[in-house]
């Protein structure tokens, strides 16, 4: 009789779990690859995109307010032309404002985009002799503010009148005060409607010293509000500490007793 085979069973020892260390390493690898791709994308992007991304990390809250109008900020002449076109499309698509588009003039100048609200013989944006905007003036300023609040560029606001003296007479309320008060009223409304608090860097009243039509200083279009969108944020930083050029007239603020020209006779206010 043959001896039955002896089978020896040895217990199999399973190695322990590796743990989750590999997951952490993998996540670090994926994060590093994503960061690399972002850096490569930024290096090959336009200057505007690079500045927009950099602005986000410097000021995330402010950068989030930068919208489509003008992209990451209008700096070059081409950017201002694009901003001008987008503003015109946005503003003029509103039926009420489309009727007065001949009184809204947008021009690209060396200092930026100048938006001018030109009065007609019948008051459109401001009532005669008043500094508070009309309903139509409010509607237009609000529409403009909604768009300008999306870009980082600084803004200046100017008030202008025609040469007809304010009935207040010498020593009283004059065109200086009226032009400045209208510019300030526009600023307040625009800052309530989208323009950021730190976006407006200048509010100036020029009375009748810079007529749009020098050959006819009493023309209604000389009465206007000008909103200037500056090319770059740095431009406004320079204006904060700049002094008026020699021989030039400094921007005027409201000062009691100032007036544009002595009144020969009282005519309707502007």
XYZ file of C-alpha atoms in Angstrom, residues 23-207:
185
model
C -3.860 60.230 -3.506
C -2.207 63.251 -1.944
C 0.798 62.878 -4.237
C -1.469 62.551 -7.273
C -3.464 65.646 -6.291
C -0.244 67.640 -5.917
C 0.861 66.479 -9.354
C -2.444 67.504 -10.984
C -2.353 70.893 -9.241
C 1.204 71.511 -10.415
C 0.274 70.599 -14.011
C -2.736 72.917 -13.927
C -0.576 75.776 -12.621
C 1.927 75.121 -15.396
C -0.767 75.247 -18.083
C -2.161 78.515 -16.638
C 1.295 80.118 -16.666
C 1.888 78.999 -20.256
C -1.537 80.350 -21.273
C -0.916 83.732 -19.624
C 2.531 84.032 -21.231
C 0.929 83.641 -24.656
C -2.053 85.895 -23.956
C -2.500 89.572 -24.747
C -1.296 92.311 -22.422
C -4.883 93.095 -21.432
C -5.501 89.509 -20.301
C -2.237 89.469 -18.353
C -3.158 92.713 -16.569
C -6.664 91.450 -15.853
C -5.346 88.251 -14.258
C -2.741 90.203 -12.298
C -5.412 92.660 -11.180
C -7.543 89.804 -9.886
C -4.810 88.573 -7.548
C -4.090 92.140 -6.383
C -7.748 93.067 -5.869
C -10.178 90.136 -6.358
C -13.251 92.195 -5.460
C -12.426 95.073 -7.774
C -11.338 92.797 -10.622
C -14.656 90.943 -10.512
C -16.381 94.150 -11.472
C -14.543 94.333 -14.778
C -17.039 93.301 -17.420
C -17.302 93.047 -21.142
C -17.389 96.722 -22.078
C -13.855 97.666 -22.999
C -12.477 94.290 -21.941
C -9.864 94.446 -19.199
C -9.671 98.211 -19.479
C -9.474 100.653 -22.372
C -5.879 101.821 -22.776
C -5.172 102.224 -26.474
C -7.034 104.212 -29.097
C -8.448 100.983 -30.529
C -9.772 100.047 -27.082
C -11.518 103.407 -26.785
C -13.072 102.984 -30.224
C -14.423 99.605 -29.137
C -15.748 101.061 -25.881
C -17.359 103.899 -27.866
C -19.128 101.441 -30.184
C -20.365 99.305 -27.278
C -21.648 102.341 -25.402
C -23.484 103.624 -28.461
C -25.147 100.246 -28.998
C -26.147 99.975 -25.344
C -27.418 103.541 -24.973
C -29.113 104.000 -28.310
C -31.001 100.702 -28.194
C -33.246 102.294 -25.565
C -36.131 103.880 -27.397
C -36.305 107.040 -25.281
C -32.598 107.730 -25.624
C -32.461 106.907 -29.324
C -34.609 109.980 -29.942
C -31.908 112.271 -28.585
C -28.830 110.546 -30.021
C -27.932 113.760 -31.901
C -27.370 115.361 -28.495
C -25.002 112.611 -27.303
C -21.538 113.029 -28.753
C -18.762 110.473 -28.168
C -15.246 111.302 -29.332
C -11.898 109.569 -28.847
C -9.345 112.215 -27.803
C -5.727 112.099 -26.573
C -6.985 111.958 -22.964
C -9.485 109.159 -23.609
C -13.129 108.782 -24.576
C -15.117 112.008 -24.172
C -18.880 111.562 -23.785
C -20.797 114.846 -24.043
C -24.442 115.485 -23.248
C -25.376 118.522 -25.326
C -28.371 120.649 -24.438
C -30.869 121.949 -26.982
C -32.911 125.151 -26.849
C -35.542 123.139 -25.013
C -33.846 121.698 -21.896
C -33.110 117.979 -22.233
C -30.718 116.884 -19.486
C -30.986 119.738 -16.960
C -33.828 122.172 -16.409
C -33.091 125.837 -16.975
C -31.064 127.262 -14.134
C -31.219 124.011 -12.137
C -28.483 121.574 -11.152
C -30.686 118.477 -10.800
C -30.987 116.260 -13.919
C -34.293 115.845 -15.722
C -35.861 112.348 -15.905
C -34.332 111.944 -19.360
C -30.969 113.140 -18.081
C -31.124 110.632 -15.235
C -31.975 107.797 -17.610
C -28.985 108.556 -19.817
C -26.512 108.995 -16.949
C -27.671 105.723 -15.369
C -27.277 103.854 -18.667
C -23.748 105.208 -19.097
C -22.854 104.457 -15.473
C -23.905 100.804 -15.811
C -21.350 100.322 -18.584
C -18.497 102.447 -17.220
C -18.685 100.696 -13.857
C -17.530 97.494 -15.576
C -14.126 98.851 -16.577
C -11.172 99.842 -14.355
C -10.484 103.177 -16.055
C -10.736 106.391 -14.079
C -13.325 109.027 -14.985
C -13.465 112.825 -14.971
C -16.725 114.799 -15.109
C -17.014 118.381 -16.359
C -19.808 120.932 -16.344
C -20.098 123.714 -18.945
C -22.537 126.571 -19.536
C -23.101 129.108 -22.278
C -22.111 132.751 -21.864
C -25.489 134.072 -20.763
C -25.069 135.328 -17.179
C -26.954 133.692 -14.362
C -29.660 136.053 -13.001
C -28.039 135.953 -9.551
C -25.794 138.793 -10.640
C -22.366 139.841 -9.327
C -21.499 138.351 -5.952
C -24.226 135.727 -6.119
C -24.775 132.279 -7.601
C -23.203 132.236 -11.067
C -22.284 130.030 -13.998
C -19.270 128.797 -12.028
C -21.448 127.316 -9.325
C -24.040 126.052 -11.786
C -21.518 124.198 -13.977
C -19.826 122.619 -10.949
C -23.114 121.669 -9.265
C -24.347 119.961 -12.437
C -21.111 117.980 -12.740
C -21.419 116.935 -9.092
C -25.066 115.957 -9.561
C -24.007 113.746 -12.493
C -21.262 112.208 -10.332
C -23.628 111.373 -7.486
C -26.150 109.735 -9.785
C -23.515 107.737 -11.680
C -21.909 106.489 -8.464
C -25.326 105.343 -7.289
C -25.806 103.487 -10.582
C -22.643 101.453 -11.110
C -19.612 103.746 -11.180
C -17.308 102.878 -8.285
C -16.603 105.367 -5.518
C -12.885 105.565 -6.347
C -13.443 105.647 -10.106
C -14.237 109.368 -10.382
C -11.030 111.359 -9.863
C -12.053 114.834 -11.025
C -15.203 116.945 -10.953
C -14.718 120.277 -12.662
C -16.848 123.301 -13.477
C -15.702 125.530 -16.346
C -18.687 127.901 -16.601
